[in-house]
């Protein structure tokens, strides 16, 4: 079936560096994408979303880029902080299916 | 501030016991979901509901059952717990129209011994 997957299972960065977390999706009908952050022992928290009519969307220190040609999604975190350490999931949805499909997750570790 | 609540947060129970994991949301969302997640692993959809008296099985087969008698309440029940049911269970809800992000609860970490 259709799936969402991540290129890198783990990412380690230095505090203050920028982080980029990547995600590949396979359902060309998907038109809505979300990034979630999950800290240890907690449920996933919404970070930012983007619809397929956009290529880029910015939030506070985070930017999501969508490349529909190659079905690729990325999350950029500027000036990464220790509090950004978490597992990050991408999710896709769309068409007649209102359910989201989640990727495997990337563990981001920020070193002080 | 989460408006979706799961209880208990942690549960250790013996094999063969019946358990119910509670999930309630105060946002008036029609859509609710249950996910199973092993530590550091992906989320697997096991049940969902699009409204009162609506329940569907998710992508991952599960021996659990759910009910949706009230909009705000979506409990998950295991009739006879087994060690293989040890996992984290996450409840979520979403807006009533269109496709929007889910709001997740904090989860219930279940251990069956």
PDB file of C-alpha atoms in Angstrom:
ATOM      1  CA  UNK A   1       0.000   0.000   0.000  1.00  0.00           C
ATOM      2  CA  UNK A   2       0.958   3.624   0.045  1.00  0.00           C
ATOM      3  CA  UNK A   3       3.565   4.550   2.595  1.00  0.00           C
ATOM      4  CA  UNK A   4       5.537   7.382   4.041  1.00  0.00           C
ATOM      5  CA  UNK A   5       9.145   6.812   4.971  1.00  0.00           C
ATOM      6  CA  UNK A   6      12.106   8.721   6.299  1.00  0.00           C
ATOM      7  CA  UNK A   7      15.578   8.730   4.811  1.00  0.00           C
ATOM      8  CA  UNK A   8      17.477   8.934   8.102  1.00  0.00           C
ATOM      9  CA  UNK A   9      16.473   7.168  11.295  1.00  0.00           C
ATOM     10  CA  UNK A  10      18.812   9.259  13.492  1.00  0.00           C
ATOM     11  CA  UNK A  11      20.302  12.725  13.275  1.00  0.00           C
ATOM     12  CA  UNK A  12      22.796  14.244  15.681  1.00  0.00           C
ATOM     13  CA  UNK A  13      23.582  17.961  15.551  1.00  0.00           C
ATOM     14  CA  UNK A  14      25.379  20.550  17.621  1.00  0.00           C
ATOM     15  CA  UNK A  15      23.415  23.149  19.482  1.00  0.00           C
ATOM     16  CA  UNK A  16      22.988  26.217  17.339  1.00  0.00           C
ATOM     17  CA  UNK A  17      23.315  24.354  14.047  1.00  0.00           C
ATOM     18  CA  UNK A  18      20.470  24.031  11.588  1.00  0.00           C
ATOM     19  CA  UNK A  19      18.787  20.630  11.286  1.00  0.00           C
ATOM     20  CA  UNK A  20      17.166  19.095   8.246  1.00  0.00           C
ATOM     21  CA  UNK A  21      14.936  16.065   8.555  1.00  0.00           C
ATOM     22  CA  UNK A  22      13.786  14.410   5.353  1.00  0.00           C
ATOM     23  CA  UNK A  23      10.756  12.367   4.415  1.00  0.00           C
ATOM     24  CA  UNK A  24       9.743  10.537   1.243  1.00  0.00           C
ATOM     25  CA  UNK A  25       6.143   9.803   0.448  1.00  0.00           C
ATOM     26  CA  UNK A  26       4.754   7.509  -2.200  1.00  0.00           C
ATOM     27  CA  UNK A  27       1.095   8.468  -2.548  1.00  0.00           C
ATOM     28  CA  UNK A  28       0.905  11.021  -5.341  1.00  0.00           C
ATOM     29  CA  UNK A  29      -2.706  11.736  -4.359  1.00  0.00           C
ATOM     30  CA  UNK A  30      -1.646  13.087  -0.967  1.00  0.00           C
ATOM     31  CA  UNK A  31      -2.307  16.784  -0.662  1.00  0.00           C
ATOM     32  CA  UNK A  32      -1.724  17.455   3.008  1.00  0.00           C
ATOM     33  CA  UNK A  33       1.464  16.924   4.979  1.00  0.00           C
ATOM     34  CA  UNK A  34       2.333  17.430   8.607  1.00  0.00           C
ATOM     35  CA  UNK A  35       5.351  17.253  10.850  1.00  0.00           C
ATOM     36  CA  UNK A  36       5.005  16.064  14.429  1.00  0.00           C
ATOM     37  CA  UNK A  37       7.459  16.174  17.305  1.00  0.00           C
ATOM     38  CA  UNK A  38       7.344  13.458  19.934  1.00  0.00           C
ATOM     39  CA  UNK A  39       9.307  13.872  23.125  1.00  0.00           C
ATOM     40  CA  UNK A  40      10.050  10.895  25.315  1.00  0.00           C
ATOM     41  CA  UNK A  41       6.974   9.705  27.202  1.00  0.00           C
ATOM     42  CA  UNK A  42       4.614  12.085  25.417  1.00  0.00           C
ATOM     43  CA  UNK A  43       2.220  12.001  22.520  1.00  0.00           C
ATOM     44  CA  UNK A  44       3.160  13.567  19.163  1.00  0.00           C
ATOM     45  CA  UNK A  45       2.733  17.319  18.973  1.00  0.00           C
ATOM     46  CA  UNK A  46       1.855  19.222  15.832  1.00  0.00           C
ATOM     47  CA  UNK A  47       4.716  21.366  14.521  1.00  0.00           C
ATOM     48  CA  UNK A  48       3.762  22.594  11.078  1.00  0.00           C
ATOM     49  CA  UNK A  49       1.696  21.536   8.099  1.00  0.00           C
ATOM     50  CA  UNK A  50       1.617  22.253   4.398  1.00  0.00           C
ATOM     51  CA  UNK A  51      -0.860  21.657   1.624  1.00  0.00           C
ATOM     52  CA  UNK A  52       0.101  20.556  -1.838  1.00  0.00           C
ATOM     53  CA  UNK A  53      -0.624  23.958  -3.393  1.00  0.00           C
ATOM     54  CA  UNK A  54       2.418  25.310  -1.546  1.00  0.00           C
ATOM     55  CA  UNK A  55       6.151  24.576  -1.800  1.00  0.00           C
ATOM     56  CA  UNK A  56       7.252  26.152   1.430  1.00  0.00           C
ATOM     57  CA  UNK A  57       5.809  27.194   4.721  1.00  0.00           C
ATOM     58  CA  UNK A  58       7.538  28.839   7.630  1.00  0.00           C
ATOM     59  CA  UNK A  59       6.850  28.837  11.320  1.00  0.00           C
ATOM     60  CA  UNK A  60       8.837  29.914  14.300  1.00  0.00           C
ATOM     61  CA  UNK A  61      12.352  28.483  13.673  1.00  0.00           C
ATOM     62  CA  UNK A  62      10.854  25.763  11.466  1.00  0.00           C
ATOM     63  CA  UNK A  63      10.345  25.555   7.733  1.00  0.00           C
ATOM     64  CA  UNK A  64       8.671  22.799   5.776  1.00  0.00           C
ATOM     65  CA  UNK A  65       9.557  22.279   2.125  1.00  0.00           C
ATOM     66  CA  UNK A  66       7.495  20.204  -0.242  1.00  0.00           C
ATOM     67  CA  UNK A  67       8.786  18.902  -3.555  1.00  0.00           C
ATOM     68  CA  UNK A  68       5.881  17.221  -5.289  1.00  0.00           C
ATOM     69  CA  UNK A  69       7.960  16.282  -8.324  1.00  0.00           C
ATOM     70  CA  UNK A  70      10.075  13.843  -6.336  1.00  0.00           C
ATOM     71  CA  UNK A  71       7.542  13.327  -3.549  1.00  0.00           C
ATOM     72  CA  UNK A  72       9.828  14.664  -0.871  1.00  0.00           C
ATOM     73  CA  UNK A  73       9.142  16.586   2.305  1.00  0.00           C
ATOM     74  CA  UNK A  74      11.650  18.160   4.641  1.00  0.00           C
ATOM     75  CA  UNK A  75      11.633  19.908   7.981  1.00  0.00           C
ATOM     76  CA  UNK A  76      14.268  22.503   8.669  1.00  0.00           C
ATOM     77  CA  UNK A  77      14.915  23.637  12.223  1.00  0.00           C
ATOM     78  CA  UNK A  78      16.978  26.780  12.604  1.00  0.00           C
ATOM     79  CA  UNK A  79      19.396  27.258  15.504  1.00  0.00           C
ATOM     80  CA  UNK A  80      18.635  23.852  16.964  1.00  0.00           C
ATOM     81  CA  UNK A  81      18.306  23.781  20.726  1.00  0.00           C
ATOM     82  CA  UNK A  82      18.543  20.914  23.247  1.00  0.00           C
ATOM     83  CA  UNK A  83      14.772  21.154  23.662  1.00  0.00           C
ATOM     84  CA  UNK A  84      14.411  20.165  20.038  1.00  0.00           C
ATOM     85  CA  UNK A  85      15.718  16.683  20.846  1.00  0.00           C
ATOM     86  CA  UNK A  86      12.860  14.334  20.029  1.00  0.00           C
ATOM     87  CA  UNK A  87      11.526  11.947  17.421  1.00  0.00           C
ATOM     88  CA  UNK A  88      10.083  13.704  14.398  1.00  0.00           C
ATOM     89  CA  UNK A  89       7.369  12.115  12.285  1.00  0.00           C
ATOM     90  CA  UNK A  90       6.068  13.197   8.940  1.00  0.00           C
ATOM     91  CA  UNK A  91       2.518  12.310   7.970  1.00  0.00           C
ATOM     92  CA  UNK A  92       0.541  12.533   4.765  1.00  0.00           C
ATOM     93  CA  UNK A  93      -3.102  12.438   3.855  1.00  0.00           C
ATOM     94  CA  UNK A  94      -5.500  13.461   1.178  1.00  0.00           C
ATOM     95  CA  UNK A  95      -7.843  12.485  -1.574  1.00  0.00           C
ATOM     96  CA  UNK A  96     -10.942  10.793  -0.262  1.00  0.00           C
ATOM     97  CA  UNK A  97      -9.036   9.388   2.689  1.00  0.00           C
ATOM     98  CA  UNK A  98      -9.120  11.637   5.703  1.00  0.00           C
ATOM     99  CA  UNK A  99      -6.761   9.427   7.636  1.00  0.00           C
ATOM    100  CA  UNK A 100      -3.136  10.370   8.018  1.00  0.00           C
ATOM    101  CA  UNK A 101      -0.328   7.945   7.231  1.00  0.00           C
ATOM    102  CA  UNK A 102       2.719   8.340   9.446  1.00  0.00           C
ATOM    103  CA  UNK A 103       6.340   7.739   8.583  1.00  0.00           C
ATOM    104  CA  UNK A 104       8.786   5.780  10.702  1.00  0.00           C
ATOM    105  CA  UNK A 105      10.278   8.727  12.560  1.00  0.00           C
ATOM    106  CA  UNK A 106      13.710  10.327  12.908  1.00  0.00           C
ATOM    107  CA  UNK A 107      15.410  10.684  16.262  1.00  0.00           C
ATOM    108  CA  UNK A 108      17.027  14.115  16.527  1.00  0.00           C
ATOM    109  CA  UNK A 109      19.701  14.499  19.188  1.00  0.00           C
ATOM    110  CA  UNK A 110      21.064  17.952  19.940  1.00  0.00           C
ATOM    111  CA  UNK A 111      24.486  17.999  21.548  1.00  0.00           C
ATOM    112  CA  UNK A 112      25.289  20.973  23.821  1.00  0.00           C
TER     113      UNK A 112
ATOM    114  CA  UNK B   1      -2.533  22.726  26.250  1.00  0.00           C
ATOM    115  CA  UNK B   2      -3.948  19.347  25.242  1.00  0.00           C
ATOM    116  CA  UNK B   3      -7.705  18.941  25.183  1.00  0.00           C
ATOM    117  CA  UNK B   4      -7.529  15.207  24.808  1.00  0.00           C
ATOM    118  CA  UNK B   5      -6.973  13.066  27.844  1.00  0.00           C
ATOM    119  CA  UNK B   6      -5.900   9.492  28.289  1.00  0.00           C
ATOM    120  CA  UNK B   7      -6.034   7.436  31.443  1.00  0.00           C
ATOM    121  CA  UNK B   8      -4.237   5.705  32.925  1.00  0.00           C
ATOM    122  CA  UNK B   9      -0.792   6.998  31.910  1.00  0.00           C
ATOM    123  CA  UNK B  10       0.845   3.758  32.980  1.00  0.00           C
ATOM    124  CA  UNK B  11      -0.684   0.347  33.560  1.00  0.00           C
ATOM    125  CA  UNK B  12       0.934  -2.924  34.596  1.00  0.00           C
ATOM    126  CA  UNK B  13      -1.445  -5.823  34.538  1.00  0.00           C
ATOM    127  CA  UNK B  14      -1.386  -9.600  34.602  1.00  0.00           C
ATOM    128  CA  UNK B  15      -2.059 -11.877  31.666  1.00  0.00           C
ATOM    129  CA  UNK B  16      -5.708 -12.667  31.092  1.00  0.00           C
ATOM    130  CA  UNK B  17      -7.085  -9.520  32.694  1.00  0.00           C
ATOM    131  CA  UNK B  18      -9.645  -7.338  30.978  1.00  0.00           C
ATOM    132  CA  UNK B  19      -8.602  -3.719  30.613  1.00  0.00           C
ATOM    133  CA  UNK B  20     -10.110  -0.520  29.249  1.00  0.00           C
ATOM    134  CA  UNK B  21      -7.992   2.427  28.180  1.00  0.00           C
ATOM    135  CA  UNK B  22      -9.872   5.696  28.405  1.00  0.00           C
ATOM    136  CA  UNK B  23      -9.726   8.568  25.937  1.00  0.00           C
ATOM    137  CA  UNK B  24     -11.763  11.759  26.123  1.00  0.00           C
ATOM    138  CA  UNK B  25     -11.619  14.992  24.178  1.00  0.00           C
ATOM    139  CA  UNK B  26     -13.320  18.312  24.822  1.00  0.00           C
ATOM    140  CA  UNK B  27     -12.932  19.820  21.363  1.00  0.00           C
ATOM    141  CA  UNK B  28     -16.133  18.428  19.897  1.00  0.00           C
ATOM    142  CA  UNK B  29     -14.194  16.501  17.260  1.00  0.00           C
ATOM    143  CA  UNK B  30     -16.142  13.836  15.415  1.00  0.00           C
ATOM    144  CA  UNK B  31     -13.049  11.943  14.286  1.00  0.00           C
ATOM    145  CA  UNK B  32     -11.039   9.920  16.781  1.00  0.00           C
ATOM    146  CA  UNK B  33      -8.224   7.412  16.425  1.00  0.00           C
ATOM    147  CA  UNK B  34      -6.227   4.847  18.369  1.00  0.00           C
ATOM    148  CA  UNK B  35      -2.597   4.183  17.526  1.00  0.00           C
ATOM    149  CA  UNK B  36      -0.233   1.566  18.874  1.00  0.00           C
ATOM    150  CA  UNK B  37       3.420   2.507  19.163  1.00  0.00           C
ATOM    151  CA  UNK B  38       6.385   0.533  20.395  1.00  0.00           C
ATOM    152  CA  UNK B  39       9.247   2.628  21.884  1.00  0.00           C
ATOM    153  CA  UNK B  40      11.043   4.606  19.218  1.00  0.00           C
ATOM    154  CA  UNK B  41       8.955   3.056  16.495  1.00  0.00           C
ATOM    155  CA  UNK B  42       6.299   4.164  14.044  1.00  0.00           C
ATOM    156  CA  UNK B  43       2.654   4.744  14.775  1.00  0.00           C
ATOM    157  CA  UNK B  44       0.229   2.014  13.752  1.00  0.00           C
ATOM    158  CA  UNK B  45      -3.450   2.840  13.377  1.00  0.00           C
ATOM    159  CA  UNK B  46      -5.548   0.160  15.078  1.00  0.00           C
ATOM    160  CA  UNK B  47      -9.024   1.778  15.288  1.00  0.00           C
ATOM    161  CA  UNK B  48     -10.792   4.926  14.191  1.00  0.00           C
ATOM    162  CA  UNK B  49     -14.192   6.509  14.390  1.00  0.00           C
ATOM    163  CA  UNK B  50     -15.839   9.220  12.331  1.00  0.00           C
ATOM    164  CA  UNK B  51     -18.616   9.831  14.812  1.00  0.00           C
ATOM    165  CA  UNK B  52     -21.028   8.365  17.323  1.00  0.00           C
ATOM    166  CA  UNK B  53     -21.752   4.693  16.656  1.00  0.00           C
ATOM    167  CA  UNK B  54     -19.069   4.613  13.960  1.00  0.00           C
ATOM    168  CA  UNK B  55     -15.994   2.420  14.494  1.00  0.00           C
ATOM    169  CA  UNK B  56     -13.579   0.940  11.986  1.00  0.00           C
ATOM    170  CA  UNK B  57     -10.507  -1.229  12.195  1.00  0.00           C
ATOM    171  CA  UNK B  58      -7.235   0.381  11.261  1.00  0.00           C
ATOM    172  CA  UNK B  59      -4.250  -0.751   9.253  1.00  0.00           C
ATOM    173  CA  UNK B  60      -2.754  -2.918  11.989  1.00  0.00           C
ATOM    174  CA  UNK B  61      -4.770  -5.886  13.146  1.00  0.00           C
ATOM    175  CA  UNK B  62      -5.524  -5.673  16.840  1.00  0.00           C
ATOM    176  CA  UNK B  63      -7.356  -7.881  19.324  1.00  0.00           C
ATOM    177  CA  UNK B  64      -8.691  -4.788  21.031  1.00  0.00           C
ATOM    178  CA  UNK B  65     -12.163  -3.359  20.507  1.00  0.00           C
ATOM    179  CA  UNK B  66     -13.497   0.173  20.714  1.00  0.00           C
ATOM    180  CA  UNK B  67     -16.825   1.881  21.194  1.00  0.00           C
ATOM    181  CA  UNK B  68     -18.134   5.365  20.449  1.00  0.00           C
ATOM    182  CA  UNK B  69     -21.326   5.997  22.348  1.00  0.00           C
ATOM    183  CA  UNK B  70     -20.571   9.652  22.998  1.00  0.00           C
ATOM    184  CA  UNK B  71     -18.718  12.124  20.800  1.00  0.00           C
ATOM    185  CA  UNK B  72     -16.159  12.956  23.445  1.00  0.00           C
ATOM    186  CA  UNK B  73     -15.361   9.418  24.570  1.00  0.00           C
ATOM    187  CA  UNK B  74     -13.533   6.662  22.663  1.00  0.00           C
ATOM    188  CA  UNK B  75     -12.450   3.843  25.002  1.00  0.00           C
ATOM    189  CA  UNK B  76     -10.337   0.876  23.936  1.00  0.00           C
ATOM    190  CA  UNK B  77     -10.836  -2.531  25.535  1.00  0.00           C
ATOM    191  CA  UNK B  78      -8.736  -5.667  25.682  1.00  0.00           C
ATOM    192  CA  UNK B  79     -10.840  -8.613  26.865  1.00  0.00           C
ATOM    193  CA  UNK B  80      -7.851 -10.751  27.809  1.00  0.00           C
ATOM    194  CA  UNK B  81      -4.492  -9.033  28.006  1.00  0.00           C
ATOM    195  CA  UNK B  82      -1.354 -10.845  26.825  1.00  0.00           C
ATOM    196  CA  UNK B  83       2.343  -9.917  26.970  1.00  0.00           C
ATOM    197  CA  UNK B  84       2.217  -9.271  23.218  1.00  0.00           C
ATOM    198  CA  UNK B  85      -0.145  -6.368  23.971  1.00  0.00           C
ATOM    199  CA  UNK B  86       2.625  -4.551  25.828  1.00  0.00           C
ATOM    200  CA  UNK B  87       3.005  -1.230  24.026  1.00  0.00           C
ATOM    201  CA  UNK B  88       2.110   2.429  24.124  1.00  0.00           C
ATOM    202  CA  UNK B  89      -1.421   3.313  23.037  1.00  0.00           C
ATOM    203  CA  UNK B  90      -2.055   6.812  21.700  1.00  0.00           C
ATOM    204  CA  UNK B  91      -5.454   8.372  21.184  1.00  0.00           C
ATOM    205  CA  UNK B  92      -6.013  11.264  18.792  1.00  0.00           C
ATOM    206  CA  UNK B  93      -8.824  13.369  17.396  1.00  0.00           C
ATOM    207  CA  UNK B  94      -9.228  15.724  14.455  1.00  0.00           C
ATOM    208  CA  UNK B  95     -11.457  18.406  12.983  1.00  0.00           C
ATOM    209  CA  UNK B  96     -14.825  17.416  11.647  1.00  0.00           C
ATOM    210  CA  UNK B  97     -14.485  18.628   8.085  1.00  0.00           C
ATOM    211  CA  UNK B  98     -11.666  18.260   5.636  1.00  0.00           C
ATOM    212  CA  UNK B  99      -8.250  16.952   6.501  1.00  0.00           C
ATOM    213  CA  UNK B 100      -6.388  18.529   9.362  1.00  0.00           C
ATOM    214  CA  UNK B 101      -3.741  17.567  11.824  1.00  0.00           C
ATOM    215  CA  UNK B 102      -4.504  15.308  14.715  1.00  0.00           C
ATOM    216  CA  UNK B 103      -4.329  16.287  18.358  1.00  0.00           C
ATOM    217  CA  UNK B 104      -2.804  13.483  20.392  1.00  0.00           C
ATOM    218  CA  UNK B 105      -3.190  12.514  23.996  1.00  0.00           C
ATOM    219  CA  UNK B 106      -0.183  11.720  26.162  1.00  0.00           C
ATOM    220  CA  UNK B 107      -0.665   7.999  25.720  1.00  0.00           C
ATOM    221  CA  UNK B 108      -1.072   4.975  27.946  1.00  0.00           C
ATOM    222  CA  UNK B 109       1.945   2.770  28.413  1.00  0.00           C
ATOM    223  CA  UNK B 110       0.662  -0.754  28.941  1.00  0.00           C
ATOM    224  CA  UNK B 111       2.763  -3.583  30.312  1.00  0.00           C
ATOM    225  CA  UNK B 112       1.272  -7.066  30.508  1.00  0.00           C
ATOM    226  CA  UNK B 113       3.192  -9.456  32.713  1.00  0.00           C
TER     227      UNK B 113
END
